[in-house]
Amino acid sequence: FIVLHLLFPKAGLLESNDNAEEHGHAVTDLCTTLDGLLVAVAIQRQVVSIAGDTFVPTCLANSPPTRELWMVTGVSSLPGYDYPSLARVLVISGIDAEQEPVVLGDDKIPGGVKLLETLQGTAA
């Protein structure tokens, strides 16, 4: 997961150490703010740590009025296994350049625990 603050209409690779590991990941989702100043990118197998929470985002969405980034994180069910799929909905506020990002608690998410139960099957 990478958040890019675009200062110019053109983006590109700024620096590389020619390490092959850099090229082995696929972009799984992408979203931008309406003004185009912020781009969030989910990268396959990329683990994100924000405020002590660690997760792997699989889907991203921006909430323009509140400047929040909504993410679905988790793992799909695996063929041949009886384990249920795991998913978690997270909301990050403070995605503006002036603020530090904060993962909202379940009770602070717009729609609260009831919305989480609908989206992910349980609030926990």
Short mmCIF file of N, CA and C in Angstrom, two decimals:
data_model
loop_
_atom_site.label_atom_id
_atom_site.label_comp_id
_atom_site.label_asym_id
_atom_site.label_seq_id
_atom_site.Cartn_x
_atom_site.Cartn_y
_atom_site.Cartn_z
N PHE A 1 0.86 -1.16 0.00
CA PHE A 1 0.00 0.00 0.00
C PHE A 1 0.90 1.22 0.00
N ILE A 2 0.69 2.07 -0.95
CA ILE A 2 1.51 3.27 -1.08
C ILE A 2 0.58 4.46 -1.23
N VAL A 3 0.86 5.52 -0.54
CA VAL A 3 0.12 6.76 -0.75
C VAL A 3 1.08 7.74 -1.39
N LEU A 4 0.70 8.25 -2.55
CA LEU A 4 1.53 9.19 -3.28
C LEU A 4 0.88 10.56 -3.27
N HIS A 5 1.60 11.56 -2.91
CA HIS A 5 1.13 12.93 -3.03
C HIS A 5 1.65 13.45 -4.36
N LEU A 6 0.76 13.65 -5.30
CA LEU A 6 1.18 14.07 -6.63
C LEU A 6 1.27 15.58 -6.70
N LEU A 7 2.44 16.08 -6.90
CA LEU A 7 2.65 17.51 -7.02
C LEU A 7 2.69 17.94 -8.47
N PHE A 8 2.89 17.00 -9.35
CA PHE A 8 2.98 17.29 -10.77
C PHE A 8 2.02 16.36 -11.51
N PRO A 9 1.53 16.74 -12.67
CA PRO A 9 0.59 15.88 -13.38
C PRO A 9 1.21 14.58 -13.89
N LYS A 10 2.52 14.45 -13.84
CA LYS A 10 3.20 13.25 -14.34
C LYS A 10 3.94 12.59 -13.18
N ALA A 11 3.76 11.28 -13.01
CA ALA A 11 4.45 10.55 -11.95
C ALA A 11 5.37 9.52 -12.59
N GLY A 12 6.42 9.17 -11.90
CA GLY A 12 7.35 8.16 -12.42
C GLY A 12 8.25 7.66 -11.33
N LEU A 13 9.10 6.69 -11.67
CA LEU A 13 10.05 6.12 -10.72
C LEU A 13 11.14 7.14 -10.42
N LEU A 14 11.31 7.45 -9.15
CA LEU A 14 12.30 8.43 -8.75
C LEU A 14 13.66 7.81 -8.51
N GLU A 15 13.67 6.58 -7.97
CA GLU A 15 14.94 5.97 -7.60
C GLU A 15 14.78 4.45 -7.62
N SER A 16 15.80 3.73 -8.00
CA SER A 16 15.76 2.28 -8.03
C SER A 16 17.16 1.74 -7.74
N ASN A 17 17.21 0.61 -7.03
CA ASN A 17 18.50 -0.04 -6.80
C ASN A 17 18.65 -1.27 -7.69
N ASP A 18 17.78 -1.40 -8.70
CA ASP A 18 17.80 -2.50 -9.66
C ASP A 18 17.63 -3.86 -9.00
N ASN A 19 16.96 -3.93 -7.89
CA ASN A 19 16.69 -5.17 -7.19
C ASN A 19 15.50 -5.85 -7.84
N ALA A 20 15.63 -7.12 -8.19
CA ALA A 20 14.56 -7.85 -8.87
C ALA A 20 13.30 -7.94 -8.03
N GLU A 21 13.43 -7.91 -6.70
CA GLU A 21 12.28 -8.00 -5.82
C GLU A 21 11.30 -6.86 -6.04
N GLU A 22 11.78 -5.72 -6.47
CA GLU A 22 10.91 -4.57 -6.70
C GLU A 22 9.90 -4.83 -7.80
N HIS A 23 10.20 -5.74 -8.70
CA HIS A 23 9.37 -5.92 -9.89
C HIS A 23 8.42 -7.10 -9.77
N GLY A 24 8.39 -7.79 -8.63
CA GLY A 24 7.58 -8.99 -8.50
C GLY A 24 6.19 -8.77 -7.92
N HIS A 25 5.74 -7.55 -7.78
CA HIS A 25 4.45 -7.28 -7.16
C HIS A 25 3.50 -6.62 -8.14
N ALA A 26 2.25 -7.03 -8.08
CA ALA A 26 1.23 -6.45 -8.96
C ALA A 26 0.38 -5.45 -8.20
N VAL A 27 -0.08 -4.42 -8.89
CA VAL A 27 -1.03 -3.47 -8.30
C VAL A 27 -2.38 -4.15 -8.26
N THR A 28 -3.01 -4.21 -7.07
CA THR A 28 -4.30 -4.88 -6.93
C THR A 28 -5.46 -3.90 -6.88
N ASP A 29 -5.21 -2.65 -6.52
CA ASP A 29 -6.26 -1.64 -6.54
C ASP A 29 -5.63 -0.26 -6.50
N LEU A 30 -6.43 0.71 -6.90
CA LEU A 30 -5.97 2.08 -7.02
C LEU A 30 -7.15 3.00 -6.80
N CYS A 31 -6.97 4.07 -6.04
CA CYS A 31 -8.01 5.08 -5.93
C CYS A 31 -7.37 6.44 -5.73
N THR A 32 -8.08 7.48 -6.15
CA THR A 32 -7.57 8.84 -6.04
C THR A 32 -8.60 9.72 -5.36
N THR A 33 -8.15 10.84 -4.84
CA THR A 33 -9.08 11.83 -4.32
C THR A 33 -9.63 12.61 -5.51
N LEU A 34 -10.76 13.28 -5.30
CA LEU A 34 -11.39 14.02 -6.39
C LEU A 34 -10.48 15.10 -6.96
N ASP A 35 -9.68 15.73 -6.10
CA ASP A 35 -8.80 16.79 -6.58
C ASP A 35 -7.52 16.24 -7.21
N GLY A 36 -7.31 14.93 -7.13
CA GLY A 36 -6.16 14.30 -7.76
C GLY A 36 -4.85 14.50 -7.02
N LEU A 37 -4.90 15.07 -5.82
CA LEU A 37 -3.67 15.32 -5.07
C LEU A 37 -3.17 14.10 -4.31
N LEU A 38 -4.02 13.09 -4.16
CA LEU A 38 -3.63 11.90 -3.41
C LEU A 38 -4.03 10.66 -4.20
N VAL A 39 -3.11 9.72 -4.30
CA VAL A 39 -3.37 8.45 -4.96
C VAL A 39 -2.99 7.35 -3.96
N ALA A 40 -3.90 6.42 -3.72
CA ALA A 40 -3.61 5.26 -2.87
C ALA A 40 -3.52 4.04 -3.76
N VAL A 41 -2.48 3.24 -3.56
CA VAL A 41 -2.23 2.07 -4.39
C VAL A 41 -2.07 0.86 -3.48
N ALA A 42 -2.82 -0.20 -3.75
CA ALA A 42 -2.64 -1.47 -3.03
C ALA A 42 -1.76 -2.35 -3.90
N ILE A 43 -0.71 -2.89 -3.30
CA ILE A 43 0.24 -3.71 -4.03
C ILE A 43 0.20 -5.13 -3.47
N GLN A 44 0.13 -6.10 -4.37
CA GLN A 44 0.05 -7.50 -3.99
C GLN A 44 1.14 -7.87 -3.00
N ARG A 45 0.75 -8.57 -1.95
CA ARG A 45 1.65 -9.07 -0.90
C ARG A 45 2.33 -7.96 -0.10
N GLN A 46 1.85 -6.74 -0.20
CA GLN A 46 2.47 -5.64 0.55
C GLN A 46 1.78 -5.50 1.90
N VAL A 47 2.51 -5.66 2.97
CA VAL A 47 1.98 -5.52 4.32
C VAL A 47 2.12 -4.07 4.75
N VAL A 48 1.04 -3.53 5.30
CA VAL A 48 1.00 -2.13 5.72
C VAL A 48 0.92 -2.06 7.23
N SER A 49 1.68 -1.17 7.82
CA SER A 49 1.60 -0.92 9.26
C SER A 49 1.27 0.55 9.47
N ILE A 50 0.15 0.79 10.15
CA ILE A 50 -0.25 2.15 10.50
C ILE A 50 -0.71 2.13 11.95
N ALA A 51 -0.10 2.96 12.76
CA ALA A 51 -0.46 3.11 14.18
C ALA A 51 -0.51 1.76 14.89
N GLY A 52 0.45 0.88 14.62
CA GLY A 52 0.52 -0.40 15.30
C GLY A 52 -0.33 -1.50 14.70
N ASP A 53 -1.21 -1.18 13.74
CA ASP A 53 -2.01 -2.19 13.07
C ASP A 53 -1.29 -2.63 11.80
N THR A 54 -1.34 -3.93 11.52
CA THR A 54 -0.70 -4.47 10.33
C THR A 54 -1.75 -5.20 9.51
N PHE A 55 -1.78 -4.97 8.20
CA PHE A 55 -2.77 -5.60 7.34
C PHE A 55 -2.30 -5.60 5.89
N VAL A 56 -3.01 -6.37 5.04
CA VAL A 56 -2.74 -6.43 3.61
C VAL A 56 -4.00 -5.95 2.89
N PRO A 57 -4.01 -4.73 2.36
CA PRO A 57 -5.22 -4.23 1.69
C PRO A 57 -5.45 -4.92 0.35
N THR A 58 -6.72 -5.21 0.06
CA THR A 58 -7.08 -5.83 -1.22
C THR A 58 -8.01 -4.95 -2.04
N CYS A 59 -8.68 -4.00 -1.40
CA CYS A 59 -9.60 -3.12 -2.10
C CYS A 59 -9.58 -1.75 -1.42
N LEU A 60 -9.59 -0.68 -2.21
CA LEU A 60 -9.50 0.68 -1.68
C LEU A 60 -10.65 1.53 -2.19
N ALA A 61 -11.10 2.48 -1.38
CA ALA A 61 -12.10 3.46 -1.81
C ALA A 61 -11.89 4.74 -1.02
N ASN A 62 -12.17 5.85 -1.65
CA ASN A 62 -12.00 7.15 -1.03
C ASN A 62 -13.38 7.73 -0.70
N SER A 63 -13.49 8.37 0.45
CA SER A 63 -14.72 9.06 0.84
C SER A 63 -14.45 10.55 0.77
N PRO A 64 -14.78 11.20 -0.37
CA PRO A 64 -14.42 12.62 -0.56
C PRO A 64 -14.91 13.58 0.52
N PRO A 65 -16.16 13.48 0.99
CA PRO A 65 -16.59 14.49 1.97
C PRO A 65 -15.80 14.45 3.28
N THR A 66 -15.40 13.26 3.70
CA THR A 66 -14.72 13.11 4.99
C THR A 66 -13.22 12.91 4.86
N ARG A 67 -12.72 12.79 3.62
CA ARG A 67 -11.29 12.56 3.36
C ARG A 67 -10.79 11.32 4.11
N GLU A 68 -11.58 10.24 4.02
CA GLU A 68 -11.20 8.97 4.63
C GLU A 68 -10.90 7.96 3.54
N LEU A 69 -10.00 7.04 3.83
CA LEU A 69 -9.68 5.95 2.93
C LEU A 69 -10.27 4.68 3.51
N TRP A 70 -11.17 4.05 2.75
CA TRP A 70 -11.79 2.79 3.16
C TRP A 70 -11.01 1.65 2.52
N MET A 71 -10.74 0.60 3.30
CA MET A 71 -10.00 -0.54 2.77
C MET A 71 -10.66 -1.84 3.19
N VAL A 72 -10.63 -2.80 2.30
CA VAL A 72 -10.97 -4.17 2.65
C VAL A 72 -9.65 -4.91 2.69
N THR A 73 -9.41 -5.60 3.77
CA THR A 73 -8.19 -6.38 3.91
C THR A 73 -8.58 -7.81 4.19
N GLY A 74 -7.72 -8.74 3.86
CA GLY A 74 -8.01 -10.11 4.21
C GLY A 74 -7.61 -11.11 3.17
N VAL A 75 -8.14 -12.32 3.34
CA VAL A 75 -7.78 -13.46 2.52
C VAL A 75 -9.05 -14.14 2.04
N SER A 76 -9.08 -14.54 0.79
CA SER A 76 -10.21 -15.31 0.26
C SER A 76 -10.12 -16.74 0.77
N SER A 77 -11.24 -17.45 0.72
CA SER A 77 -11.21 -18.86 1.11
C SER A 77 -10.38 -19.64 0.09
N LEU A 78 -9.67 -20.63 0.58
CA LEU A 78 -8.78 -21.42 -0.27
C LEU A 78 -9.47 -22.69 -0.74
N PRO A 79 -9.37 -23.04 -2.02
CA PRO A 79 -9.97 -24.28 -2.51
C PRO A 79 -9.39 -25.49 -1.78
N GLY A 80 -10.25 -26.42 -1.41
CA GLY A 80 -9.79 -27.63 -0.75
C GLY A 80 -9.68 -27.52 0.76
N TYR A 81 -9.93 -26.34 1.31
CA TYR A 81 -9.86 -26.15 2.76
C TYR A 81 -11.23 -25.71 3.28
N ASP A 82 -11.54 -26.11 4.51
CA ASP A 82 -12.83 -25.77 5.10
C ASP A 82 -12.78 -24.49 5.92
N TYR A 83 -11.71 -23.73 5.81
CA TYR A 83 -11.60 -22.49 6.57
C TYR A 83 -12.41 -21.40 5.88
N PRO A 84 -13.13 -20.60 6.67
CA PRO A 84 -13.89 -19.50 6.05
C PRO A 84 -12.94 -18.40 5.57
N SER A 85 -13.42 -17.61 4.63
CA SER A 85 -12.61 -16.48 4.19
C SER A 85 -12.57 -15.44 5.29
N LEU A 86 -11.51 -14.69 5.32
CA LEU A 86 -11.34 -13.66 6.34
C LEU A 86 -11.34 -12.30 5.65
N ALA A 87 -12.11 -11.38 6.16
CA ALA A 87 -12.12 -10.03 5.60
C ALA A 87 -12.28 -9.04 6.73
N ARG A 88 -11.73 -7.88 6.53
CA ARG A 88 -11.81 -6.83 7.54
C ARG A 88 -11.96 -5.51 6.80
N VAL A 89 -12.90 -4.70 7.25
CA VAL A 89 -13.08 -3.36 6.69
C VAL A 89 -12.40 -2.38 7.64
N LEU A 90 -11.51 -1.57 7.09
CA LEU A 90 -10.80 -0.57 7.88
C LEU A 90 -11.01 0.80 7.26
N VAL A 91 -11.06 1.81 8.11
CA VAL A 91 -11.17 3.19 7.64
C VAL A 91 -10.01 3.97 8.23
N ILE A 92 -9.31 4.69 7.37
CA ILE A 92 -8.18 5.52 7.80
C ILE A 92 -8.56 6.97 7.60
N SER A 93 -8.48 7.74 8.68
CA SER A 93 -8.70 9.18 8.56
C SER A 93 -7.34 9.86 8.58
N GLY A 94 -7.34 11.12 8.24
CA GLY A 94 -6.08 11.86 8.25
C GLY A 94 -5.23 11.58 7.04
N ILE A 95 -5.86 11.34 5.89
CA ILE A 95 -5.06 11.07 4.69
C ILE A 95 -4.61 12.36 4.01
N ASP A 96 -4.94 13.49 4.62
CA ASP A 96 -4.42 14.76 4.11
C ASP A 96 -2.94 14.87 4.44
N ALA A 97 -2.24 15.64 3.67
CA ALA A 97 -0.79 15.80 3.88
C ALA A 97 -0.47 16.41 5.24
N GLU A 98 -1.39 17.21 5.78
CA GLU A 98 -1.12 17.91 7.04
C GLU A 98 -1.33 17.03 8.27
N GLN A 99 -1.98 15.87 8.12
CA GLN A 99 -2.34 15.05 9.26
C GLN A 99 -1.59 13.72 9.24
N GLU A 100 -1.48 13.12 10.40
CA GLU A 100 -0.94 11.77 10.52
C GLU A 100 -2.10 10.79 10.33
N PRO A 101 -1.94 9.72 9.51
CA PRO A 101 -3.04 8.77 9.31
C PRO A 101 -3.38 8.03 10.59
N VAL A 102 -4.69 7.80 10.80
CA VAL A 102 -5.18 7.12 11.99
C VAL A 102 -6.20 6.07 11.54
N VAL A 103 -6.03 4.81 12.01
CA VAL A 103 -7.02 3.77 11.75
C VAL A 103 -8.15 3.97 12.75
N LEU A 104 -9.36 4.19 12.24
CA LEU A 104 -10.50 4.43 13.11
C LEU A 104 -10.93 3.14 13.80
N GLY A 105 -11.34 3.26 15.06
CA GLY A 105 -11.90 2.12 15.78
C GLY A 105 -13.26 1.77 15.20
N ASP A 106 -13.70 0.54 15.43
CA ASP A 106 -14.98 0.09 14.88
C ASP A 106 -16.13 1.01 15.25
N ASP A 107 -16.12 1.54 16.47
CA ASP A 107 -17.21 2.41 16.91
C ASP A 107 -17.13 3.81 16.30
N LYS A 108 -16.01 4.17 15.68
CA LYS A 108 -15.84 5.49 15.07
C LYS A 108 -16.09 5.49 13.56
N ILE A 109 -16.22 4.30 12.97
CA ILE A 109 -16.45 4.19 11.53
C ILE A 109 -17.87 4.68 11.23
N PRO A 110 -18.03 5.49 10.17
CA PRO A 110 -19.38 5.91 9.79
C PRO A 110 -20.26 4.67 9.55
N GLY A 111 -21.38 4.59 10.24
CA GLY A 111 -22.24 3.41 10.15
C GLY A 111 -21.99 2.44 11.29
N GLY A 112 -20.85 2.58 11.96
CA GLY A 112 -20.52 1.83 13.16
C GLY A 112 -20.50 0.32 13.03
N VAL A 113 -20.71 -0.32 14.16
CA VAL A 113 -20.63 -1.77 14.27
C VAL A 113 -21.66 -2.45 13.38
N LYS A 114 -22.85 -1.87 13.25
CA LYS A 114 -23.89 -2.48 12.42
C LYS A 114 -23.43 -2.58 10.96
N LEU A 115 -22.80 -1.54 10.45
CA LEU A 115 -22.28 -1.57 9.08
C LEU A 115 -21.20 -2.64 8.94
N LEU A 116 -20.30 -2.72 9.91
CA LEU A 116 -19.23 -3.73 9.86
C LEU A 116 -19.80 -5.15 9.87
N GLU A 117 -20.83 -5.38 10.69
CA GLU A 117 -21.44 -6.70 10.72
C GLU A 117 -22.04 -7.06 9.37
N THR A 118 -22.62 -6.08 8.68
CA THR A 118 -23.19 -6.31 7.35
C THR A 118 -22.09 -6.58 6.33
N LEU A 119 -21.02 -5.80 6.36
CA LEU A 119 -19.97 -5.91 5.36
C LEU A 119 -19.06 -7.11 5.54
N GLN A 120 -18.74 -7.45 6.80
CA GLN A 120 -17.76 -8.52 7.02
C GLN A 120 -18.29 -9.69 7.82
N GLY A 121 -19.58 -9.68 8.17
CA GLY A 121 -20.17 -10.81 8.87
C GLY A 121 -20.11 -10.70 10.38
N THR A 122 -19.16 -9.97 10.91
CA THR A 122 -19.02 -9.75 12.34
C THR A 122 -18.26 -8.45 12.55
N ALA A 123 -18.41 -7.88 13.72
CA ALA A 123 -17.72 -6.62 14.00
C ALA A 123 -16.29 -6.85 14.47
N ALA A 124 -15.97 -8.04 14.91
CA ALA A 124 -14.62 -8.31 15.43
C ALA A 124 -13.75 -8.98 14.41
#
